[in-house]
PDB file of C-alpha atoms in Angstrom:
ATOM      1  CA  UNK A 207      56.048 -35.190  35.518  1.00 57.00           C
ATOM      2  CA  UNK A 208      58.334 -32.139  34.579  1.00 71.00           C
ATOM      3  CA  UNK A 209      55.424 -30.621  33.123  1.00 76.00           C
ATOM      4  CA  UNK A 210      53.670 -30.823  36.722  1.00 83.00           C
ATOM      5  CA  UNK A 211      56.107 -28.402  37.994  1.00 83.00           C
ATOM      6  CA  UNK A 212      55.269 -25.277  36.317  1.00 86.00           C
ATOM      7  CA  UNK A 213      51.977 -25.816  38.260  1.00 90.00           C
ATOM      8  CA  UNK A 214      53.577 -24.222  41.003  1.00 92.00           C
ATOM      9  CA  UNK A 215      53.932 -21.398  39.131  1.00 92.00           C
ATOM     10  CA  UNK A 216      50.252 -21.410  39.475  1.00 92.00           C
ATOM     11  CA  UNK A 217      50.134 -21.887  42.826  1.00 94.00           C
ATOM     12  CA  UNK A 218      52.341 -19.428  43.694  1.00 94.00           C
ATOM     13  CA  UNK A 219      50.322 -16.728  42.275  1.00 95.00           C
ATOM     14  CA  UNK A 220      47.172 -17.598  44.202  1.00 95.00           C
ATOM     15  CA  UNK A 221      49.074 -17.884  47.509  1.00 96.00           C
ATOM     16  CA  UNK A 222      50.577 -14.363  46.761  1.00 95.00           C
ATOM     17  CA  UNK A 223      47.522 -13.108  46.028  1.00 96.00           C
ATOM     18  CA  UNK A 224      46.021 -14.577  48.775  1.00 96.00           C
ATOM     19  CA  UNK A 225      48.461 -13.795  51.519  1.00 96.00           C
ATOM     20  CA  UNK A 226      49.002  -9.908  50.135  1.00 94.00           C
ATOM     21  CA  UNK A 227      45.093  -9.582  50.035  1.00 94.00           C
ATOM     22  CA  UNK A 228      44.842 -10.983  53.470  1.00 94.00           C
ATOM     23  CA  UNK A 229      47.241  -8.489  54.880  1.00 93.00           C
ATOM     24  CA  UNK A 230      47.066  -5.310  52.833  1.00 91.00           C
ATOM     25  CA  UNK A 231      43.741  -5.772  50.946  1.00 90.00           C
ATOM     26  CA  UNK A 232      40.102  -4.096  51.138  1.00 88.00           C
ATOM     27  CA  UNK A 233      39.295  -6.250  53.728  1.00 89.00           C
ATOM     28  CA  UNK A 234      42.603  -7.476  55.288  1.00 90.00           C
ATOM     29  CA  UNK A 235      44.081  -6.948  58.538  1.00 93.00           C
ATOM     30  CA  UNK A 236      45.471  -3.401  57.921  1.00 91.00           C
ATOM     31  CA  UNK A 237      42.311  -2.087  56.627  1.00 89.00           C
ATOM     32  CA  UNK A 238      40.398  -3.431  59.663  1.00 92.00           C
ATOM     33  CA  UNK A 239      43.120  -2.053  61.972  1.00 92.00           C
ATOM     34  CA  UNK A 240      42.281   1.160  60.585  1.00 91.00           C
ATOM     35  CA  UNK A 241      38.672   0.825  61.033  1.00 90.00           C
ATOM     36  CA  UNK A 242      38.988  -0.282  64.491  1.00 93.00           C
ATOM     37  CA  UNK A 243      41.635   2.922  65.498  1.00 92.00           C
ATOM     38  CA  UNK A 244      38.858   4.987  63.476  1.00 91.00           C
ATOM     39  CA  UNK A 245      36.236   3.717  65.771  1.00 92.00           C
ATOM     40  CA  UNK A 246      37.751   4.203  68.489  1.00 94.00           C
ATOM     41  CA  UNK A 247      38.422   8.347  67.313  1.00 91.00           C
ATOM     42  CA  UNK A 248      34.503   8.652  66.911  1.00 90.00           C
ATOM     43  CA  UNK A 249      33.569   7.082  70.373  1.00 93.00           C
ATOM     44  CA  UNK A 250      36.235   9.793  71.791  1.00 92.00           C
ATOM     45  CA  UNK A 251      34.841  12.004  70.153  1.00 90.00           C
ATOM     46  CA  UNK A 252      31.014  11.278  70.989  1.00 91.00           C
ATOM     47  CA  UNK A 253      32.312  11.048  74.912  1.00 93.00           C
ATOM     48  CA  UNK A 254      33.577  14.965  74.050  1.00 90.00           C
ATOM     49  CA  UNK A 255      30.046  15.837  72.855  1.00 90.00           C
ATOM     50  CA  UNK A 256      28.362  14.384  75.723  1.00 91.00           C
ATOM     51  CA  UNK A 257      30.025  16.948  77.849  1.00 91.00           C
ATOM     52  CA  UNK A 258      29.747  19.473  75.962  1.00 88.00           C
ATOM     53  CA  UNK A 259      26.170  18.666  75.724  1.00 90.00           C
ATOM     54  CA  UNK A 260      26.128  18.312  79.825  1.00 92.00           C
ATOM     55  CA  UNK A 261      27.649  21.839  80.160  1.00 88.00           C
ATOM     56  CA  UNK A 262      25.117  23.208  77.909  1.00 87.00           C
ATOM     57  CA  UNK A 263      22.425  21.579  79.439  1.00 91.00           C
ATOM     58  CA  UNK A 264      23.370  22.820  82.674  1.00 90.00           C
ATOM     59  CA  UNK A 265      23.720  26.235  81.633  1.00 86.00           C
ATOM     60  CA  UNK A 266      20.494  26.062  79.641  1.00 89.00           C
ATOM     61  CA  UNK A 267      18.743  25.255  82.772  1.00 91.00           C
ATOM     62  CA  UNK A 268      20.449  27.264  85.366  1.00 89.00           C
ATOM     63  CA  UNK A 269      19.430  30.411  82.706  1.00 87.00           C
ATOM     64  CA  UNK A 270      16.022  29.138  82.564  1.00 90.00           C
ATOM     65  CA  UNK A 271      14.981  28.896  86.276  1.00 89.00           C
ATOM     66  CA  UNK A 272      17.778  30.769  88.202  1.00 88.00           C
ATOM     67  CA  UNK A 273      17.319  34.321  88.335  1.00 86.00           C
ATOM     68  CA  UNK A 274      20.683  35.081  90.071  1.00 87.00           C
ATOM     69  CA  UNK A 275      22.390  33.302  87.150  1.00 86.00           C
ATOM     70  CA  UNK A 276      20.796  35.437  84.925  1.00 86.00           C
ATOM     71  CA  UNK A 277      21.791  38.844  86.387  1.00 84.00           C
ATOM     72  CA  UNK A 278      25.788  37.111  87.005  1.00 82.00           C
ATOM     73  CA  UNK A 279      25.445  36.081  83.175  1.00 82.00           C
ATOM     74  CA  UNK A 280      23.868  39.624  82.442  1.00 82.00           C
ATOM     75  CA  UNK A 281      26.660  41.662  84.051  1.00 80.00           C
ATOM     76  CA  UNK A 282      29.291  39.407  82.590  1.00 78.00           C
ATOM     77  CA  UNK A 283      28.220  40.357  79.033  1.00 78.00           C
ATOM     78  CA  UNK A 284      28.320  44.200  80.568  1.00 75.00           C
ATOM     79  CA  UNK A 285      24.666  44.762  81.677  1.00 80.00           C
ATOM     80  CA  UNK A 286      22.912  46.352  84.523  1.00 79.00           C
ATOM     81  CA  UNK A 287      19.939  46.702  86.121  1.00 80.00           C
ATOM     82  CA  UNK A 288      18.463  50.383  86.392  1.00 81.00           C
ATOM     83  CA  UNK A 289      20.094  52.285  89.152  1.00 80.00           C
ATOM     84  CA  UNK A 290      23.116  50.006  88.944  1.00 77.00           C
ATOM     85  CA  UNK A 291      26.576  51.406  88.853  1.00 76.00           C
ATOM     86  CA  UNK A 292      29.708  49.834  87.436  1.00 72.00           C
ATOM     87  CA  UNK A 293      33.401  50.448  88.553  1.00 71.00           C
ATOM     88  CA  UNK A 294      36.143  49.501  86.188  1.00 70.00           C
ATOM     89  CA  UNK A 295      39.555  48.253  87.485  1.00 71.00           C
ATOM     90  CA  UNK A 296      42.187  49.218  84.750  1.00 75.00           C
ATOM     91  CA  UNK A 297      44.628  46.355  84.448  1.00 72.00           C
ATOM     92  CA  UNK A 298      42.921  43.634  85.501  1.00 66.00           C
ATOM     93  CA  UNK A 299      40.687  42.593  82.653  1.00 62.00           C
ATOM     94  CA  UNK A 300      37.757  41.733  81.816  1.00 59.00           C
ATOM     95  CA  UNK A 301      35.649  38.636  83.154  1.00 56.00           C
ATOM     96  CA  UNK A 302      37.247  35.983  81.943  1.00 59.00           C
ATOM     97  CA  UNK A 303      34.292  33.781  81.014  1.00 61.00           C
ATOM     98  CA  UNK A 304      34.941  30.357  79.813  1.00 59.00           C
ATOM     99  CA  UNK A 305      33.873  30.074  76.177  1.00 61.00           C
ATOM    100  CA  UNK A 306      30.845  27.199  75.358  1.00 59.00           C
ATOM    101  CA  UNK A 307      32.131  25.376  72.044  1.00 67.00           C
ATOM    102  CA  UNK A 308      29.304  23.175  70.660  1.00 69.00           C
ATOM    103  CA  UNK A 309      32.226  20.691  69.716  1.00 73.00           C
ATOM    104  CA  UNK A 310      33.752  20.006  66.666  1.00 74.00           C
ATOM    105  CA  UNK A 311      32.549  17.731  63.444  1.00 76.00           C
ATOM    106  CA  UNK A 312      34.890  14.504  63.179  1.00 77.00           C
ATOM    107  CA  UNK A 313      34.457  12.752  59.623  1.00 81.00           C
ATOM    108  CA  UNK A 314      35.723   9.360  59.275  1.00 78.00           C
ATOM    109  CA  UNK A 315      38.572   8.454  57.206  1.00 80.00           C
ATOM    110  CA  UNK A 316      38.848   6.138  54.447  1.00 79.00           C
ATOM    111  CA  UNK A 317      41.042   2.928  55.305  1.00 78.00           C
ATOM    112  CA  UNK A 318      44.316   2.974  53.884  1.00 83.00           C
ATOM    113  CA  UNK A 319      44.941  -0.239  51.671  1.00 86.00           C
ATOM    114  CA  UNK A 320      46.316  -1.950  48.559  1.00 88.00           C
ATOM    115  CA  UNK A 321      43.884  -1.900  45.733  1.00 90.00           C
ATOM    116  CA  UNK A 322      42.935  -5.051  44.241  1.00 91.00           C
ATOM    117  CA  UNK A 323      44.556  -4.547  40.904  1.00 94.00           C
ATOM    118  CA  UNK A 324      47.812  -4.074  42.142  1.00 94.00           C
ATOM    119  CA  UNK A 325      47.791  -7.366  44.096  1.00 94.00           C
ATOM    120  CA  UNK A 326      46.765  -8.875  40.964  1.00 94.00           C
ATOM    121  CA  UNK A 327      49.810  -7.727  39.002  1.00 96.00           C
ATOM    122  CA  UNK A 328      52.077  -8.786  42.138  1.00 95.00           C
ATOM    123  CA  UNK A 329      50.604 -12.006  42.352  1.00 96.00           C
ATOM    124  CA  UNK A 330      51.041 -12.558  38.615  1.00 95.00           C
ATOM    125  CA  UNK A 331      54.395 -11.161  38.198  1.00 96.00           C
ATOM    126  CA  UNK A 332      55.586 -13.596  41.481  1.00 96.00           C
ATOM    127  CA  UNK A 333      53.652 -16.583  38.991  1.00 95.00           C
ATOM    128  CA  UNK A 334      55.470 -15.043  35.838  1.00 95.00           C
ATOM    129  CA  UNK A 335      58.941 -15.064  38.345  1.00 95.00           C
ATOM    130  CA  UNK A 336      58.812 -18.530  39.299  1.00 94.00           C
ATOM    131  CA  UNK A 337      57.470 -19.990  35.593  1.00 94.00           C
ATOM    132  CA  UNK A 338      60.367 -18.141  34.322  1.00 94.00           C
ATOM    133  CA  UNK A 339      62.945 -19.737  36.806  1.00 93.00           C
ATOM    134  CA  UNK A 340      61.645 -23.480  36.303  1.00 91.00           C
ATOM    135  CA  UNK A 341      61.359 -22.397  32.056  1.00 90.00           C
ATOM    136  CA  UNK A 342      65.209 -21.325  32.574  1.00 91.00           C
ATOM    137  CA  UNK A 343      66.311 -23.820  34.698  1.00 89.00           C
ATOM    138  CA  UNK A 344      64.930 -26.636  32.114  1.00 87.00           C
ATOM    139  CA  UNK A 345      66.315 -25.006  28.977  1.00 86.00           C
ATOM    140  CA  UNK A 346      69.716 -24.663  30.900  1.00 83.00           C
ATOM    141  CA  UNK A 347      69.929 -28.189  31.040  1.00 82.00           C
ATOM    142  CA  UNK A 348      69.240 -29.376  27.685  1.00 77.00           C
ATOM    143  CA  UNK A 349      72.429 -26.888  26.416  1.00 75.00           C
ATOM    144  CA  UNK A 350      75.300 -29.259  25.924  1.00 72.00           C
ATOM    145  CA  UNK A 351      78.525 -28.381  28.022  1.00 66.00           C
ATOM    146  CA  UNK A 352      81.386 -26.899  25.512  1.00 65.00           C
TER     147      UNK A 352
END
């Protein structure tokens, strides 16, 4: 029967491993959480595009059948047509046009977590801890009092 105890040793080590791989492991709770917030940042991300695309589209079309947007779009980048005359008001700018971005590249990032070896050695060194505690708890009480 005393020998049974230093099972638990044992058993510690697995539930150690298996509680600190459960929470901080390749595939435990924090990693997911990380995945999830990371999904989430793409989806934002692909709602951004989608306007962006929108805008484009609209502005692709409105170039391609509108031929009063393409004169306004003409004499904002600083043409004219023939006989056309331009006055210049000095201190009030140019035409502020709104700049079309095309977006911006998001790359996903790796989850955060606790590699496997590392749980390993804590689970084993908990194991080692408790094996150690029952090994000095049993040779303390064979040592005769003085």
């Amino acid at each position: 029967m005393r020998a049974c105890k230093y099972l638990i040793a044992l058993w510690t080590a697995a539930a150690v491993y298996a509680l600190l791989s459960l929470l901080t492991g390749p595939m435990g709770f924090s990693a997911y959480r990380e995945l999830i917030s990371e999904r989430d940042r793409q989806r934002a991300n692909m709602e951004k595009l989608g306007l962006i695309n929108e805008t484009l589209e609209n502005t692709k079309n409105s170039l391609l059948y509108d031929k009063d947007a393409i004169s306004v779009y003409a004499r904002e980048l600083g043409y004219g047509e023939k006989d056309q005359l331009f006055v210049r008001i000095v201190g009030l700018g140019g035409v502020k046009r709104a700049a079309l971005r095309p977006g911006e590249t998001v790359r996903a990032r790796r989850p955060e977590f606790v590699n496997d070896k590392t749980i390993k050695i804590a689970a084993l060194s908990a194991g080692g801890a408790v094996f150690a505690l029952f090994l000095f708890l049993d040779l303390f009480r064979r040592i005769p009092p003085f």
